[in-house]
Amino acid sequence: ILNVEQSPQSLHVQEGDSTNFTCSFPSSNFYALHWYRWETAKSPEALFVMTLNGDEKKKGRISATLNTKEGYSYLYIKGSQPEDSATYLCASRRDRDDKIIFGKGTRLHILP
Amino acid sequence: DSGVTQTPKHLITATGQRVTLRCSPRSGDLSVYWYQQSLDQGLQFLIQYYNGEERAKGNILERFSAQQFPDLHSELNLSSLELGDSALYFCASSVGKGYEQYFGPGTRLTVT
């Protein structure tokens, strides 16, 4: 794939439930994969940067994994809370030309 | 507050005009990135500077140019503005390639 694809586009999750979503990116010339959390009317907030195949990162209830050979990353949220409602963006950076390509995001809605 | 500042917050101008957007990175960050977010598209990477030098180029139009000054602040110049240039322009900074990027609050440009 040449683009960064995120799925699903939108997700509704009951408060307290856990969830996960996917980012697919070009595996050739891979350099880094970024995850961001973007709340409405705010700026994107960095969650993770991952560079090595098999990387796993965790920040509180949110964690992410990286598979550079097959070109995908998963973001997991454990025990969803209302404040987790946001758009989650991933961005891939290639080594060859350093371009940064964003996915269109997964819009997460937490239902009370 | 990410520590990245952008001015102005809002800008309204007419087609054909030229504007300059300004960004001050977080203290200690050497890299500055510019992004564009328009209504019909996701976040688009425009250009990156590292310690005063251009490092990577994305989908930046020829009518747009940027530079990073010795004090590390950066300016994005947009000329011969068209209606389609109306967008939210973000600046982000990081220590370097492969590190977390911290986004500023953005400048909303409206071209009438």
PDB file of C-alpha atoms in Angstrom:
ATOM      1  CA  ILE A   1       0.000   0.000   0.000  1.00  0.00           C
ATOM      2  CA  LEU A   2       1.148   3.540  -0.674  1.00  0.00           C
ATOM      3  CA  ASN A   3      -1.224   5.355   1.654  1.00  0.00           C
ATOM      4  CA  VAL A   4      -1.893   5.197   5.349  1.00  0.00           C
ATOM      5  CA  GLU A   5      -5.252   3.593   6.036  1.00  0.00           C
ATOM      6  CA  GLN A   6      -7.094   3.593   9.326  1.00  0.00           C
ATOM      7  CA  SER A   7     -10.028   1.426  10.297  1.00  0.00           C
ATOM      8  CA  PRO A   8     -12.689   1.689  11.329  1.00  0.00           C
ATOM      9  CA  GLN A   9     -13.510   5.247  10.277  1.00  0.00           C
ATOM     10  CA  SER A  10     -15.818   5.646  13.265  1.00  0.00           C
ATOM     11  CA  LEU A  11     -16.469   3.622  16.386  1.00  0.00           C
ATOM     12  CA  HIS A  12     -19.024   3.779  19.202  1.00  0.00           C
ATOM     13  CA  VAL A  13     -17.965   2.066  22.409  1.00  0.00           C
ATOM     14  CA  GLN A  14     -19.778   1.706  25.717  1.00  0.00           C
ATOM     15  CA  GLU A  15     -18.064   3.338  28.685  1.00  0.00           C
ATOM     16  CA  GLY A  16     -15.959   0.740  30.477  1.00  0.00           C
ATOM     17  CA  ASP A  17     -15.464  -1.457  27.419  1.00  0.00           C
ATOM     18  CA  SER A  18     -12.076  -1.939  25.767  1.00  0.00           C
ATOM     19  CA  THR A  19     -11.487  -1.283  22.102  1.00  0.00           C
ATOM     20  CA  ASN A  20      -8.831  -1.263  19.434  1.00  0.00           C
ATOM     21  CA  PHE A  21      -8.306   0.064  15.941  1.00  0.00           C
ATOM     22  CA  THR A  22      -5.861  -0.352  13.113  1.00  0.00           C
ATOM     23  CA  CYS A  23      -3.393   1.686  11.109  1.00  0.00           C
ATOM     24  CA  SER A  24      -1.947   0.202   7.899  1.00  0.00           C
ATOM     25  CA  PHE A  25       1.066   1.850   6.319  1.00  0.00           C
ATOM     26  CA  PRO A  26       3.663   1.224   3.586  1.00  0.00           C
ATOM     27  CA  SER A  27       6.170  -1.280   4.972  1.00  0.00           C
ATOM     28  CA  SER A  28       8.937  -0.372   2.509  1.00  0.00           C
ATOM     29  CA  ASN A  29      11.402   2.353   3.550  1.00  0.00           C
ATOM     30  CA  PHE A  30       9.691   2.557   6.938  1.00  0.00           C
ATOM     31  CA  TYR A  31      11.196   4.923   9.482  1.00  0.00           C
ATOM     32  CA  ALA A  32       8.617   5.742  12.161  1.00  0.00           C
ATOM     33  CA  LEU A  33       4.940   5.459  13.049  1.00  0.00           C
ATOM     34  CA  HIS A  34       3.226   8.170  15.084  1.00  0.00           C
ATOM     35  CA  TRP A  35      -0.101   7.998  16.933  1.00  0.00           C
ATOM     36  CA  TYR A  36      -1.984  11.167  17.882  1.00  0.00           C
ATOM     37  CA  ARG A  37      -5.129  11.920  19.820  1.00  0.00           C
ATOM     38  CA  TRP A  38      -7.119  14.835  18.422  1.00  0.00           C
ATOM     39  CA  GLU A  39     -10.019  16.345  20.294  1.00  0.00           C
ATOM     40  CA  THR A  40     -12.449  18.649  18.546  1.00  0.00           C
ATOM     41  CA  ALA A  41     -11.322  22.300  18.516  1.00  0.00           C
ATOM     42  CA  LYS A  42      -7.901  21.370  19.885  1.00  0.00           C
ATOM     43  CA  SER A  43      -4.537  20.432  18.375  1.00  0.00           C
ATOM     44  CA  PRO A  44      -3.290  16.885  17.825  1.00  0.00           C
ATOM     45  CA  GLU A  45      -1.605  15.497  20.911  1.00  0.00           C
ATOM     46  CA  ALA A  46       1.241  13.010  20.533  1.00  0.00           C
ATOM     47  CA  LEU A  47       0.572   9.581  22.030  1.00  0.00           C
ATOM     48  CA  PHE A  48       3.388   7.385  20.739  1.00  0.00           C
ATOM     49  CA  VAL A  49       6.277   7.240  18.311  1.00  0.00           C
ATOM     50  CA  MET A  50       7.406   3.770  17.320  1.00  0.00           C
ATOM     51  CA  THR A  51      10.335   2.848  15.136  1.00  0.00           C
ATOM     52  CA  LEU A  52      11.235  -0.805  15.729  1.00  0.00           C
ATOM     53  CA  ASN A  53       9.383  -3.893  14.574  1.00  0.00           C
ATOM     54  CA  GLY A  54       7.642  -5.431  17.563  1.00  0.00           C
ATOM     55  CA  ASP A  55       7.619  -2.182  19.526  1.00  0.00           C
ATOM     56  CA  GLU A  56       4.950  -1.982  22.197  1.00  0.00           C
ATOM     57  CA  LYS A  57       4.269   1.294  23.981  1.00  0.00           C
ATOM     58  CA  LYS A  58       1.897   2.106  26.817  1.00  0.00           C
ATOM     59  CA  LYS A  59       0.571   5.306  28.354  1.00  0.00           C
ATOM     60  CA  GLY A  60      -1.989   4.709  31.082  1.00  0.00           C
ATOM     61  CA  ARG A  61      -4.935   2.813  29.591  1.00  0.00           C
ATOM     62  CA  ILE A  62      -3.714   3.295  26.014  1.00  0.00           C
ATOM     63  CA  SER A  63      -1.176   1.044  24.333  1.00  0.00           C
ATOM     64  CA  ALA A  64       0.085   0.439  20.812  1.00  0.00           C
ATOM     65  CA  THR A  65       1.922  -2.260  18.891  1.00  0.00           C
ATOM     66  CA  LEU A  66       3.912  -2.116  15.684  1.00  0.00           C
ATOM     67  CA  ASN A  67       4.563  -4.621  12.892  1.00  0.00           C
ATOM     68  CA  THR A  68       6.827  -3.023  10.308  1.00  0.00           C
ATOM     69  CA  LYS A  69       7.228  -6.160   8.185  1.00  0.00           C
ATOM     70  CA  GLU A  70       3.533  -6.355   7.359  1.00  0.00           C
ATOM     71  CA  GLY A  71       2.866  -2.648   7.775  1.00  0.00           C
ATOM     72  CA  TYR A  72       0.321  -2.309  10.557  1.00  0.00           C
ATOM     73  CA  SER A  73      -0.075  -0.897  14.034  1.00  0.00           C
ATOM     74  CA  TYR A  74      -2.836  -1.404  16.587  1.00  0.00           C
ATOM     75  CA  LEU A  75      -3.980   1.089  19.188  1.00  0.00           C
ATOM     76  CA  TYR A  76      -5.726  -0.346  22.236  1.00  0.00           C
ATOM     77  CA  ILE A  77      -7.801   1.499  24.833  1.00  0.00           C
ATOM     78  CA  LYS A  78      -8.651  -0.407  27.978  1.00  0.00           C
ATOM     79  CA  GLY A  79     -11.749   0.481  30.011  1.00  0.00           C
ATOM     80  CA  SER A  80     -12.918   3.393  27.813  1.00  0.00           C
ATOM     81  CA  GLN A  81     -13.827   6.632  29.569  1.00  0.00           C
ATOM     82  CA  PRO A  82     -15.814   9.613  28.232  1.00  0.00           C
ATOM     83  CA  GLU A  83     -12.591  11.637  27.969  1.00  0.00           C
ATOM     84  CA  ASP A  84     -11.281   9.111  25.431  1.00  0.00           C
ATOM     85  CA  SER A  85     -13.766  10.449  22.880  1.00  0.00           C
ATOM     86  CA  ALA A  86     -11.573  11.912  20.135  1.00  0.00           C
ATOM     87  CA  THR A  87     -10.151  11.215  16.703  1.00  0.00           C
ATOM     88  CA  TYR A  88      -7.090   8.985  16.745  1.00  0.00           C
ATOM     89  CA  LEU A  89      -4.652   9.657  13.926  1.00  0.00           C
ATOM     90  CA  CYS A  90      -1.673   7.658  12.811  1.00  0.00           C
ATOM     91  CA  ALA A  91       1.115   8.947  10.576  1.00  0.00           C
ATOM     92  CA  SER A  92       3.874   7.043   8.832  1.00  0.00           C
ATOM     93  CA  ARG A  93       7.273   8.466   8.046  1.00  0.00           C
ATOM     94  CA  ARG A  94       9.391   6.991   5.281  1.00  0.00           C
ATOM     95  CA  ASP A  95      13.129   6.858   5.421  1.00  0.00           C
ATOM     96  CA  ARG A  96      13.767   7.515   1.751  1.00  0.00           C
ATOM     97  CA  ASP A  97      12.267  10.977   1.437  1.00  0.00           C
ATOM     98  CA  ASP A  98      11.148  11.709   5.001  1.00  0.00           C
ATOM     99  CA  LYS A  99       7.604  12.440   3.898  1.00  0.00           C
ATOM    100  CA  ILE A 100       4.998  12.123   6.632  1.00  0.00           C
ATOM    101  CA  ILE A 101       1.690  10.614   5.566  1.00  0.00           C
ATOM    102  CA  PHE A 102      -1.376  10.755   7.795  1.00  0.00           C
ATOM    103  CA  GLY A 103      -4.337   8.445   7.850  1.00  0.00           C
ATOM    104  CA  LYS A 104      -7.815   9.939   7.950  1.00  0.00           C
ATOM    105  CA  GLY A 105      -8.285   8.901  11.568  1.00  0.00           C
ATOM    106  CA  THR A 106     -10.635   6.770  13.630  1.00  0.00           C
ATOM    107  CA  ARG A 107     -13.359   8.796  15.310  1.00  0.00           C
ATOM    108  CA  LEU A 108     -14.067   7.248  18.720  1.00  0.00           C
ATOM    109  CA  HIS A 109     -17.299   7.993  20.587  1.00  0.00           C
ATOM    110  CA  ILE A 110     -17.659   6.736  24.144  1.00  0.00           C
ATOM    111  CA  LEU A 111     -21.287   6.120  25.123  1.00  0.00           C
ATOM    112  CA  PRO A 112     -22.174   6.749  28.792  1.00  0.00           C
TER     113      PRO A 112
ATOM    114  CA  ASP B   1      -0.271  23.851  26.442  1.00  0.00           C
ATOM    115  CA  SER B   2       2.315  22.196  24.185  1.00  0.00           C
ATOM    116  CA  GLY B   3       4.824  25.045  24.387  1.00  0.00           C
ATOM    117  CA  VAL B   4       4.552  25.701  20.635  1.00  0.00           C
ATOM    118  CA  THR B   5       3.140  29.113  19.772  1.00  0.00           C
ATOM    119  CA  GLN B   6       1.614  30.241  16.509  1.00  0.00           C
ATOM    120  CA  THR B   7       0.548  33.679  15.376  1.00  0.00           C
ATOM    121  CA  PRO B   8      -1.855  34.940  14.318  1.00  0.00           C
ATOM    122  CA  LYS B   9      -4.694  32.771  15.557  1.00  0.00           C
ATOM    123  CA  HIS B  10      -7.021  33.876  12.777  1.00  0.00           C
ATOM    124  CA  LEU B  11      -6.344  35.541   9.457  1.00  0.00           C
ATOM    125  CA  ILE B  12      -8.840  36.728   6.873  1.00  0.00           C
ATOM    126  CA  THR B  13      -7.522  37.933   3.552  1.00  0.00           C
ATOM    127  CA  ALA B  14      -8.501  38.260  -0.082  1.00  0.00           C
ATOM    128  CA  THR B  15      -7.568  36.154  -3.092  1.00  0.00           C
ATOM    129  CA  GLY B  16      -4.277  37.101  -4.661  1.00  0.00           C
ATOM    130  CA  GLN B  17      -2.793  38.364  -1.400  1.00  0.00           C
ATOM    131  CA  ARG B  18       0.241  37.140   0.513  1.00  0.00           C
ATOM    132  CA  VAL B  19       0.383  36.230   4.201  1.00  0.00           C
ATOM    133  CA  THR B  20       3.000  35.064   6.671  1.00  0.00           C
ATOM    134  CA  LEU B  21       2.295  32.615   9.464  1.00  0.00           C
ATOM    135  CA  ARG B  22       4.694  32.436  12.368  1.00  0.00           C
ATOM    136  CA  CYS B  23       5.674  29.578  14.657  1.00  0.00           C
ATOM    137  CA  SER B  24       7.889  29.422  17.729  1.00  0.00           C
ATOM    138  CA  PRO B  25       8.913  25.892  18.690  1.00  0.00           C
ATOM    139  CA  ARG B  26       9.217  24.476  22.190  1.00  0.00           C
ATOM    140  CA  SER B  27      12.392  25.428  23.968  1.00  0.00           C
ATOM    141  CA  GLY B  28      15.122  23.004  22.930  1.00  0.00           C
ATOM    142  CA  ASP B  29      13.350  21.646  19.861  1.00  0.00           C
ATOM    143  CA  LEU B  30      15.340  21.945  16.647  1.00  0.00           C
ATOM    144  CA  SER B  31      12.762  20.614  14.189  1.00  0.00           C
ATOM    145  CA  VAL B  32       9.747  22.525  12.966  1.00  0.00           C
ATOM    146  CA  TYR B  33       6.993  21.013  10.824  1.00  0.00           C
ATOM    147  CA  TRP B  34       4.162  22.712   8.950  1.00  0.00           C
ATOM    148  CA  TYR B  35       0.839  21.006   8.257  1.00  0.00           C
ATOM    149  CA  GLN B  36      -2.354  21.998   6.494  1.00  0.00           C
ATOM    150  CA  GLN B  37      -5.815  20.795   7.403  1.00  0.00           C
ATOM    151  CA  SER B  38      -8.580  21.729   5.002  1.00  0.00           C
ATOM    152  CA  LEU B  39     -12.239  20.718   5.246  1.00  0.00           C
ATOM    153  CA  ASP B  40     -12.192  18.116   2.518  1.00  0.00           C
ATOM    154  CA  GLN B  41      -8.833  16.605   3.362  1.00  0.00           C
ATOM    155  CA  GLY B  42      -7.111  15.242   6.415  1.00  0.00           C
ATOM    156  CA  LEU B  43      -3.895  16.539   7.849  1.00  0.00           C
ATOM    157  CA  GLN B  44      -1.320  17.154   5.100  1.00  0.00           C
ATOM    158  CA  PHE B  45       2.396  17.461   5.738  1.00  0.00           C
ATOM    159  CA  LEU B  46       3.880  20.521   4.036  1.00  0.00           C
ATOM    160  CA  ILE B  47       7.516  20.891   5.045  1.00  0.00           C
ATOM    161  CA  GLN B  48      10.047  20.274   7.811  1.00  0.00           C
ATOM    162  CA  TYR B  49      13.066  22.296   8.919  1.00  0.00           C
ATOM    163  CA  TYR B  50      15.825  21.122  11.203  1.00  0.00           C
ATOM    164  CA  ASN B  51      18.154  23.658  12.792  1.00  0.00           C
ATOM    165  CA  GLY B  52      17.644  26.149  10.001  1.00  0.00           C
ATOM    166  CA  GLU B  53      17.816  23.764   7.047  1.00  0.00           C
ATOM    167  CA  GLU B  54      15.043  22.220   5.000  1.00  0.00           C
ATOM    168  CA  ARG B  55      14.829  18.532   5.876  1.00  0.00           C
ATOM    169  CA  ALA B  56      11.752  17.143   4.166  1.00  0.00           C
ATOM    170  CA  LYS B  57       9.139  18.331   1.762  1.00  0.00           C
ATOM    171  CA  GLY B  58       5.572  17.146   1.465  1.00  0.00           C
ATOM    172  CA  ASN B  59       2.662  18.409  -0.602  1.00  0.00           C
ATOM    173  CA  ILE B  60       3.695  22.042  -0.483  1.00  0.00           C
ATOM    174  CA  LEU B  61       2.602  24.211  -3.380  1.00  0.00           C
ATOM    175  CA  GLU B  62       5.128  26.341  -5.264  1.00  0.00           C
ATOM    176  CA  ARG B  63       3.223  29.427  -4.095  1.00  0.00           C
ATOM    177  CA  PHE B  64       4.121  28.507  -0.523  1.00  0.00           C
ATOM    178  CA  SER B  65       7.536  28.806   1.041  1.00  0.00           C
ATOM    179  CA  ALA B  66       8.957  28.510   4.515  1.00  0.00           C
ATOM    180  CA  GLN B  67      12.116  29.181   6.424  1.00  0.00           C
ATOM    181  CA  GLN B  68      13.569  28.622   9.875  1.00  0.00           C
ATOM    182  CA  PHE B  69      15.592  31.404  11.411  1.00  0.00           C
ATOM    183  CA  PRO B  70      18.716  31.214  13.626  1.00  0.00           C
ATOM    184  CA  ASP B  71      16.553  31.593  16.744  1.00  0.00           C
ATOM    185  CA  LEU B  72      14.658  28.509  15.454  1.00  0.00           C
ATOM    186  CA  HIS B  73      11.325  30.201  14.898  1.00  0.00           C
ATOM    187  CA  SER B  74       9.779  29.498  11.526  1.00  0.00           C
ATOM    188  CA  GLU B  75       7.593  31.340   9.060  1.00  0.00           C
ATOM    189  CA  LEU B  76       5.317  29.947   6.392  1.00  0.00           C
ATOM    190  CA  ASN B  77       4.694  32.331   3.507  1.00  0.00           C
ATOM    191  CA  LEU B  78       1.615  31.828   1.361  1.00  0.00           C
ATOM    192  CA  SER B  79       1.318  33.930  -1.782  1.00  0.00           C
ATOM    193  CA  SER B  80      -1.163  34.429  -4.636  1.00  0.00           C
ATOM    194  CA  LEU B  81      -3.777  33.089  -2.302  1.00  0.00           C
ATOM    195  CA  GLU B  82      -6.737  31.163  -3.664  1.00  0.00           C
ATOM    196  CA  LEU B  83     -10.052  30.269  -2.062  1.00  0.00           C
ATOM    197  CA  GLY B  84      -8.842  26.689  -1.740  1.00  0.00           C
ATOM    198  CA  ASP B  85      -5.995  27.763   0.521  1.00  0.00           C
ATOM    199  CA  SER B  86      -8.496  28.409   3.294  1.00  0.00           C
ATOM    200  CA  ALA B  87      -7.500  25.943   5.990  1.00  0.00           C
ATOM    201  CA  LEU B  88      -6.123  25.439   9.456  1.00  0.00           C
ATOM    202  CA  TYR B  89      -2.336  25.570   9.401  1.00  0.00           C
ATOM    203  CA  PHE B  90      -0.519  23.809  12.201  1.00  0.00           C
ATOM    204  CA  CYS B  91       3.067  24.055  13.224  1.00  0.00           C
ATOM    205  CA  ALA B  92       4.684  21.310  15.283  1.00  0.00           C
ATOM    206  CA  SER B  93       8.112  20.928  16.809  1.00  0.00           C
ATOM    207  CA  SER B  94      10.262  18.071  18.001  1.00  0.00           C
ATOM    208  CA  VAL B  95      13.762  17.424  19.220  1.00  0.00           C
ATOM    209  CA  GLY B  96      14.463  15.674  15.925  1.00  0.00           C
ATOM    210  CA  LYS B  97      13.382  12.972  13.512  1.00  0.00           C
ATOM    211  CA  GLY B  98      11.793  10.013  15.228  1.00  0.00           C
ATOM    212  CA  TYR B  99      10.709  11.947  18.297  1.00  0.00           C
ATOM    213  CA  GLU B 100       7.270  13.074  19.432  1.00  0.00           C
ATOM    214  CA  GLN B 101       5.933  16.145  17.698  1.00  0.00           C
ATOM    215  CA  TYR B 102       4.189  18.829  19.722  1.00  0.00           C
ATOM    216  CA  PHE B 103       1.547  20.797  17.875  1.00  0.00           C
ATOM    217  CA  GLY B 104       0.769  24.478  18.202  1.00  0.00           C
ATOM    218  CA  PRO B 105      -2.803  25.807  18.402  1.00  0.00           C
ATOM    219  CA  GLY B 106      -2.934  26.500  14.663  1.00  0.00           C
ATOM    220  CA  THR B 107      -3.663  29.504  12.482  1.00  0.00           C
ATOM    221  CA  ARG B 108      -7.022  29.549  10.747  1.00  0.00           C
ATOM    222  CA  LEU B 109      -6.706  31.188   7.352  1.00  0.00           C
ATOM    223  CA  THR B 110      -9.794  32.318   5.495  1.00  0.00           C
ATOM    224  CA  VAL B 111      -9.386  33.514   1.921  1.00  0.00           C
ATOM    225  CA  THR B 112     -12.366  35.458   0.591  1.00  0.00           C
TER     226      THR B 112
END
